[in-house]
Each structure stands twice: as C-alpha cells, then as structure tokens.
Amino acid sequence: MKIRFIAGSAALAATLAVTACGSSSDSAGGPEKLTVWIMKDSVTEDFLTRFTEDFERRHQDLSLDIQIQEWDGIGEKVTAALASTDAPDVIEVGNTQVAQYAASGGVRDLTDRTEELSGADWLPGLAEPGKIDGKQYGIPWYAANRVVLYHKGHFAKAGIASPPATQDAWIEDTAKLNRGDVQGIYLPGQNWYTLAGFIWDEGGDLAARSGDGWKGTLDTREAIAGMDFYRRLQALGKGPKDSDEAKPPQAEVFAQGDVAQIISVPGGAKLIEETNPALKGKIGFFPVPGKAVGTPGAVLTGGSDLIVPEASAHQDGAYEVIKALAGDTWQTDMARTMSYVPNRTSLAGAVQDSEGTAAMAAGAARGRATPNSPQWAAVEATNPIKQYMTAVLTGADPTKAAREASGSITRTLGS
C-alpha cells in the first residue's frame, strides 16, 4: 500500500506525457498495481488507509498506489495524463470538469456500468455533468452544497419558531429578522452560485444548448425572475453589491454576531465558531427554501466524479476501484468521516445525525451543476454573471443587463 503526495506543477504535467505514472511497473507474478489520483484534502489519510487495506484484502490480485494531487495546476496535469500512453488508472476530478476532459477523447465511456452502480439513484448534480452526449464518463463520488446557516438567538427574538419552508416564508421571516442592528441576511451581491439555484427554481438556466453549440440564457423570463428574487432577498441585509462571499469572508461577518443568516456550506459554522467561540452551539442549519412546502430549493452541487483514462493499462481493475468507492460501504463511511453528501439519494440517512450535513443532503436531492460545456471554465474566468448581478442590484435595467451578460456567455462558449 502506498499513499504519496505529488506536486502539481506545470513542469511535472508536461513530463507525464512521456513518462510512466506508475501503473507499468508491476512486478512479474505479483499483483497488478493500480495508480489512483486523489485530490488533496478530499478525504483524510486515515480514510484512504482503511479503504486501501480493505480493497487489497478483497482483491488479492490488485494493489493500490494512491497519489495525492495538489489542486494548483491539476487541469494541465490531468490533460497531459489523458494524452499520455501510460495514464493513471483512476482519477478524481471536479464534477464540472468532466466535460472538459471528455472533450479530449481520453476518458473511458462507462455507460454500460451505470446500472450496476445504481445510476438511477445518483444525485443529479453529480451524474448530469458526468454525462456528455448521452454517455456517462464521470462516476459520482461525493457531493457538497450550500445551506442556510442561521443564528438561533436572533430567530428566537424575532418569534420565529422554525426555519422557513418556502421562498415566500423566507422573505417574510428575513424581513422580521432585519431590525435594529441585526441584518436579516448577509448576502453579497455577486454570489452567483446562489443565484443559479434561484434561476433553476424558476425553470431557467445559465446557458443552454443551441444547435451544435451553446448560448447564454440569463435573458429568459425565468432567469430574470430568479434574479429578481435574489434582489429582493439581498435587499434585506447589508451585503456589498459589488463583491462575493470571499470579500470580505462572510464567516467573519457572521462571527460579529449581528447577522441572522448566511448561505454557506455547513463547514462555514466551524470557521465562525473559531472566530467567535461565543457562538458555539448557537448556529442552526436548514436547506435553501424552494417555491413549495416539502420541496427544497435547487442548489449548485459541488463535489467530485471518478474517471478512467482510455490509456489505463488496467481497465478492469480501475473499475473495481470505482465500484468500491462508489458503493454502499465506502459511501457511508466517507459521508460520516468527511460530512459529505453520499452519491445516492437513498444513502442520505447516513448523515442524519449531523444537522448541517442532513440539511445539505436534503438540498442535494435537487442539486444541479453548471452547464456541461467544455468551455464553461472560460465563462467562470471572466464571469459576466457577477457583473450582471452587480448591475441589477445597483439600478440597471434587468432585461438589458441580462441580454448583455447572455451575449458574453454565448461568445465565450462558442470560442
């Protein structure tokens, strides 16, 4: 068993095109060595050790060489590996990156394996971006998404006994909370991840296929309605209209004690408590509300998929690794160890003992991903969505601003 940390430099990425990744060094007569790339901090070393020991015990003819990859420069490194003749056998990739890698032609089509892997039960936010032109290249591994973190004390003082279950109730409760020195919600003006969910709730999208290409769709009636809800909610706090959740860090803002709600991954609560220990035990969680009772709002699903390069020398063994990581035993173990959402809706019960993760799992059932165009990363690089949001929040005509942003997205996706 090996677990190694590997640098993510561009120089090493280039080297991969002409050198081995480790899978070709199997000793004669020994077990096949499978090289598996896992991203840094995705899971703990203890989890990987336990998984490796169990896997090798159950597969005496296989051994694992797990290599931990840095996020910095990983795109170039994976692209080089997929183009090499001696690629790793399994690679963890961000769920929204699958389209980019599949476009290279170096990723194996695993469509015929989806039924055995319970594909009908996969979270849509992981499964959909892994499926390109009807073929499943990415196998869902784990998910994470945003929920609402709230200050229990402020809710109690406002007479709110339970979290809101619909968007309308959310607006009403936030207005009640927004009094005196208390902000009903701290929502920065450029939190486009949250906006995407509101747009999906209205039946719109950020972009859509158009013939053989893609076009921006922020100017549709549905998308404009989603932006209008964002505007109404954002106005019930003092969040800046021209920055995102990182500027300033919204956990630090909440930690000051005068904010009733933020939209964050549950792990944000730990950062808040580290900054202000007095808030320990006073933070609650609920799914982003949807338009109807019993239906959480749509959320942008982050997380990872697993892919098998076409150049893998051990295709059958690679599938066994994926089958194990995506199966019940290790999905449940990982969810409890890492507070992630499992890859299947039927496994949500594994995280019910954690309030924050349970809220995240409820939202994940309606999770979505960004448009699975290979060029979507280029859209995020310039991000006209953020500029559009600031324009609307500062008084620009919503229809005109949406049309301009959609045009920018269309041009980028067609480049």
XYZ file of C-alpha atoms in Angstrom:
415
model
C 0.000 0.000 0.000
C 1.257 3.462 -0.937
C -0.206 6.914 -0.316
C 2.019 9.593 -1.800
C 1.778 13.366 -2.103
C 2.550 14.502 -5.651
C 3.329 18.071 -6.707
C 1.019 19.721 -9.231
C 3.495 21.828 -11.190
C 3.234 22.504 -14.900
C 6.688 21.000 -15.420
C 5.579 17.697 -13.943
C 2.408 17.833 -16.026
C 4.478 18.069 -19.181
C 6.696 15.217 -18.049
C 3.661 12.967 -17.708
C 3.209 12.966 -21.461
C 6.397 10.967 -21.902
C 6.945 9.137 -18.624
C 5.128 6.494 -16.636
C 2.596 7.273 -13.919
C 3.408 4.095 -12.057
C 0.993 1.542 -13.461
C 3.581 -0.029 -15.766
C 5.928 -1.120 -13.007
C 4.034 -4.228 -11.897
C 6.454 -6.867 -10.685
C 6.390 -10.170 -12.506
C 3.990 -12.568 -10.885
C 2.826 -10.024 -8.321
C -0.487 -8.204 -8.055
C -1.387 -5.576 -10.640
C -0.547 -2.126 -9.312
C -3.304 0.424 -9.866
C -2.403 4.106 -9.781
C -5.155 6.267 -8.307
C -5.070 10.070 -8.230
C -6.970 11.637 -5.328
C -7.130 15.386 -4.741
C -5.565 16.882 -1.621
C -7.991 17.254 1.307
C -10.811 15.409 -0.442
C -10.594 12.695 2.206
C -8.381 12.005 5.197
C -5.276 9.858 5.068
C -6.912 7.560 7.617
C -9.879 7.013 5.280
C -7.571 6.169 2.386
C -5.548 3.783 4.535
C -8.664 1.927 5.676
C -10.030 1.787 2.133
C -6.750 0.553 0.669
C -6.315 -2.191 3.264
C -9.882 -3.419 2.753
C -9.660 -3.250 -1.048
C -6.375 -5.167 -1.235
C -7.708 -7.782 1.186
C -10.744 -8.335 -1.063
C -8.713 -8.196 -4.302
C -5.568 -10.263 -3.744
C -4.513 -9.756 -7.375
C -4.563 -5.940 -7.130
C -2.554 -3.344 -5.207
C -3.145 0.393 -4.918
C -0.689 3.227 -5.389
C -2.693 6.253 -4.231
C -1.126 9.553 -5.237
C -2.388 12.772 -3.642
C -2.593 15.643 -6.118
C -2.461 19.387 -5.486
C -5.300 21.473 -6.936
C -2.872 24.037 -8.298
C -2.179 23.146 -11.929
C -4.315 19.994 -11.865
C -6.153 20.828 -15.091
C -2.986 20.807 -17.174
C -1.720 17.735 -15.362
C -4.867 15.685 -15.991
C -4.986 16.794 -19.631
C -1.378 15.656 -20.095
C -2.091 12.338 -18.389
C -5.095 11.656 -20.609
C -2.953 12.261 -23.684
C -0.132 10.004 -22.472
C 0.349 6.315 -23.205
C 0.699 5.388 -19.542
C -2.017 7.231 -17.649
C -3.179 6.639 -14.066
C -5.955 4.088 -13.752
C -8.458 6.205 -11.811
C -8.574 9.991 -11.439
C -10.723 12.117 -9.135
C -11.954 15.224 -10.966
C -14.332 18.043 -10.083
C -17.839 17.181 -11.243
C -17.995 20.231 -13.516
C -14.645 19.359 -15.138
C -15.768 16.095 -16.738
C -16.965 17.731 -19.962
C -13.625 19.466 -20.423
C -11.697 16.215 -20.054
C -14.165 14.093 -22.033
C -13.798 16.502 -24.972
C -10.179 15.370 -25.266
C -11.302 11.864 -26.156
C -9.091 10.340 -23.470
C -11.784 9.356 -20.954
C -13.421 5.933 -20.975
C -17.176 5.679 -21.562
C -18.689 3.877 -18.557
C -22.320 3.991 -19.656
C -22.629 0.205 -19.580
C -21.677 0.215 -15.888
C -24.294 2.686 -14.617
C -26.987 0.131 -13.814
C -24.625 -1.972 -11.703
C -23.537 1.214 -9.878
C -27.170 2.196 -9.091
C -27.042 5.093 -11.527
C -30.786 5.687 -11.378
C -30.323 6.780 -7.752
C -27.362 9.137 -8.283
C -27.568 12.757 -7.251
C -28.366 14.731 -10.411
C -25.772 17.392 -9.587
C -23.038 14.757 -9.840
C -24.488 12.498 -12.520
C -25.573 15.115 -15.063
C -22.216 16.850 -15.549
C -20.576 13.431 -15.867
C -22.848 12.546 -18.779
C -21.876 14.054 -22.125
C -23.950 13.481 -25.276
C -25.735 10.575 -23.618
C -22.562 8.831 -22.453
C -21.519 8.533 -18.802
C -17.845 9.385 -18.388
C -17.825 10.521 -14.752
C -18.995 8.276 -11.900
C -20.350 10.300 -8.924
C -18.218 10.099 -5.785
C -19.304 12.733 -3.254
C -21.207 15.997 -3.108
C -21.384 19.223 -1.120
C -23.652 22.236 -1.483
C -24.758 25.361 0.294
C -27.402 25.596 3.005
C -28.635 28.448 5.190
C -26.700 28.982 8.429
C -28.774 30.880 10.974
C -28.314 32.494 14.399
C -30.727 30.670 16.713
C -30.820 33.569 19.159
C -31.919 36.098 16.537
C -34.615 33.720 15.279
C -35.959 33.267 18.811
C -36.049 37.016 19.499
C -37.965 37.556 16.262
C -40.525 34.933 17.310
C -39.584 32.507 14.535
C -40.017 29.018 15.957
C -38.890 27.018 12.941
C -36.964 27.722 9.731
C -38.976 28.834 6.674
C -40.087 26.117 4.277
C -40.825 28.231 1.188
C -39.284 31.195 -0.588
C -42.220 33.436 0.364
C -41.903 32.488 4.040
C -38.145 33.061 3.810
C -38.672 36.628 2.636
C -41.228 37.249 5.400
C -39.021 35.810 8.148
C -35.931 37.631 6.904
C -37.849 40.914 6.988
C -38.779 40.202 10.634
C -35.145 39.491 11.458
C -33.940 42.639 9.732
C -34.372 45.123 12.583
C -32.209 47.374 14.701
C -28.555 46.444 14.345
C -29.365 42.946 13.069
C -29.122 42.089 9.392
C -31.839 39.651 8.369
C -29.354 38.086 5.965
C -25.845 38.836 4.795
C -25.889 38.107 1.059
C -23.094 39.581 -1.107
C -24.188 40.884 -4.474
C -22.070 38.526 -6.575
C -22.898 35.164 -5.005
C -23.702 33.634 -8.385
C -23.785 30.071 -7.028
C -26.876 31.022 -5.047
C -28.395 32.900 -7.973
C -28.075 29.784 -10.134
C -30.343 27.895 -7.732
C -32.998 30.612 -7.831
C -32.892 30.586 -11.636
C -33.297 26.806 -11.730
C -36.255 27.057 -9.344
C -37.970 29.264 -11.909
C -37.281 26.804 -14.716
C -34.427 28.784 -16.258
C -30.700 28.133 -16.680
C -27.382 29.928 -17.054
C -26.855 28.589 -20.580
C -28.412 26.002 -22.840
C -27.582 24.035 -25.962
C -28.434 25.777 -29.221
C -27.992 23.596 -32.285
C -24.441 22.281 -32.186
C -23.352 24.944 -29.699
C -24.349 26.772 -26.537
C -25.903 30.133 -25.743
C -26.293 32.202 -22.580
C -29.847 32.262 -21.226
C -29.797 34.830 -18.426
C -32.162 36.959 -20.520
C -35.040 34.462 -20.443
C -38.154 35.316 -18.452
C -37.410 32.511 -15.984
C -33.811 33.562 -15.363
C -34.803 37.194 -14.874
C -37.410 36.066 -12.309
C -34.674 34.197 -10.418
C -32.531 37.329 -10.370
C -35.481 39.348 -9.085
C -35.883 37.012 -6.116
C -32.163 37.352 -5.406
C -32.547 41.149 -5.482
C -35.445 41.074 -3.004
C -33.596 38.794 -0.602
C -30.301 40.654 -0.848
C -32.021 43.948 -0.023
C -32.921 42.605 3.451
C -29.301 42.854 4.583
C -26.243 44.993 4.172
C -24.173 42.754 1.931
C -21.959 44.569 -0.596
C -23.395 44.684 -4.090
C -20.035 44.503 -5.868
C -18.254 41.524 -4.279
C -18.736 37.858 -3.459
C -18.756 35.736 -0.293
C -14.960 35.849 -0.025
C -14.583 39.648 0.082
C -14.862 40.064 2.991
C -15.046 36.438 4.203
C -18.701 36.031 5.126
C -17.873 33.729 8.054
C -16.031 36.628 9.670
C -19.011 38.917 9.086
C -21.394 36.402 10.702
C -18.984 35.940 13.601
C -19.526 39.562 14.640
C -22.894 38.458 15.990
C -25.270 40.862 14.253
C -26.152 38.716 11.232
C -29.142 36.344 11.314
C -28.387 34.256 8.198
C -25.788 33.486 5.569
C -25.772 30.983 2.697
C -22.759 28.697 3.063
C -21.540 25.133 3.153
C -22.092 23.719 6.670
C -18.367 23.781 7.332
C -18.639 27.562 7.497
C -20.025 27.149 11.015
C -16.656 25.854 12.234
C -14.912 28.935 10.885
C -17.461 31.156 12.595
C -17.002 29.402 15.943
C -13.230 29.615 15.657
C -13.515 33.358 15.149
C -16.141 33.836 17.861
C -16.310 30.910 20.331
C -19.329 32.552 21.994
C -21.432 31.412 19.022
C -20.686 27.726 19.560
C -23.987 25.856 19.747
C -25.969 28.868 18.552
C -25.804 28.169 14.822
C -28.521 26.187 13.082
C -28.926 24.911 9.528
C -31.744 24.498 7.026
C -31.921 23.772 3.276
C -32.302 26.731 0.939
C -36.106 27.004 0.680
C -37.906 26.250 -2.567
C -41.139 27.541 -4.017
C -43.375 24.937 -2.329
C -43.536 23.259 1.086
C -41.672 19.963 1.069
C -39.507 20.882 -1.912
C -36.125 22.414 -1.072
C -34.692 24.974 -3.433
C -32.359 23.946 -6.215
C -28.682 24.333 -5.325
C -25.399 24.233 -7.166
C -23.797 20.893 -6.372
C -20.054 20.797 -5.927
C -18.096 17.620 -5.480
C -16.151 15.029 -7.402
C -16.569 12.334 -10.005
C -14.222 9.458 -10.789
C -12.966 8.818 -14.317
C -10.942 6.091 -16.008
C -8.470 7.200 -18.715
C -8.601 5.320 -22.007
C -4.830 4.826 -21.634
C -5.183 2.969 -18.334
C -3.416 -0.365 -18.612
C -5.758 -1.966 -16.086
C -9.315 -1.164 -17.129
C -10.957 -3.984 -15.167
C -9.015 -3.204 -12.015
C -9.796 0.504 -12.359
C -13.482 -0.295 -12.476
C -13.180 -2.379 -9.294
C -11.712 0.676 -7.511
C -14.574 2.865 -8.688
C -17.144 0.227 -7.832
C -15.811 0.065 -4.270
C -15.506 3.833 -3.739
C -18.985 4.424 -5.164
C -20.571 1.513 -3.278
C -22.652 1.488 -0.110
C -19.903 0.636 2.377
C -17.387 3.330 1.477
C -20.003 5.920 0.550
C -21.446 5.605 4.043
C -18.013 5.636 5.662
C -16.901 8.714 3.712
C -20.126 10.605 4.403
C -19.713 10.140 8.141
C -15.965 10.738 8.133
C -15.965 13.839 5.946
C -19.524 15.188 6.411
C -20.124 14.874 2.674
C -23.361 14.005 0.919
C -23.237 10.433 -0.465
C -23.549 9.979 -4.218
C -27.048 8.461 -3.989
C -30.269 9.839 -2.570
C -31.079 6.524 -0.844
C -27.958 6.897 1.343
C -28.961 10.288 2.800
C -29.794 8.564 6.090
C -26.078 8.075 6.695
C -25.717 11.756 7.660
C -28.939 12.370 9.590
C -27.065 12.608 12.899
C -25.404 15.828 11.719
C -27.784 18.799 11.439
C -25.659 20.642 8.909
C -24.913 17.650 6.693
C -28.544 16.488 6.855
C -29.669 19.921 5.615
C -27.081 19.686 2.860
C -28.291 16.215 1.843
C -31.892 17.432 1.656
C -30.840 20.181 -0.727
C -28.576 17.897 -2.733
C -31.578 15.877 -3.864
C -32.439 18.898 -6.035
C -28.863 19.803 -6.836
C -27.709 20.871 -10.264
C -24.382 21.600 -11.919
C -23.153 24.301 -14.243
C -23.743 23.785 -17.990
C -21.574 20.872 -19.118
C -19.908 22.696 -21.974
C -16.145 22.131 -22.234
C -15.828 25.937 -22.354
C -17.715 26.687 -19.128
C -14.461 27.149 -17.189
C -13.670 30.041 -19.515
C -17.006 31.665 -18.595
C -16.123 31.487 -14.915
C -12.706 33.004 -15.599
C -14.223 36.331 -16.673
C -17.610 35.713 -15.028
C -20.074 38.103 -16.640
C -22.697 36.701 -14.247
C -21.106 38.596 -11.351
C -21.015 41.817 -13.353
C -24.656 41.319 -14.338
C -25.719 40.837 -10.721
C -23.976 43.996 -9.556
C -25.528 45.945 -12.410
C -29.058 44.858 -11.495
C -28.534 45.445 -7.769
C -27.284 48.965 -8.420
C -30.243 50.002 -10.562
C -29.539 48.877 -14.135
C -32.396 47.694 -16.321
C -32.610 43.934 -15.586
C -33.596 42.924 -19.111
C -30.851 44.930 -20.801
C -28.184 43.766 -18.313
C -29.297 40.142 -18.720
C -29.135 40.425 -22.513
C -25.581 41.775 -22.367
C -24.448 39.047 -19.945
C -26.078 36.323 -22.061
C -24.269 37.643 -25.126
C -20.956 37.475 -23.319
C -21.604 33.892 -22.208
C -22.603 32.882 -25.731
C -19.431 34.320 -27.231
C -17.229 32.561 -24.677
C -18.958 29.194 -25.059
C -18.528 29.458 -28.815
C -14.845 30.289 -28.683
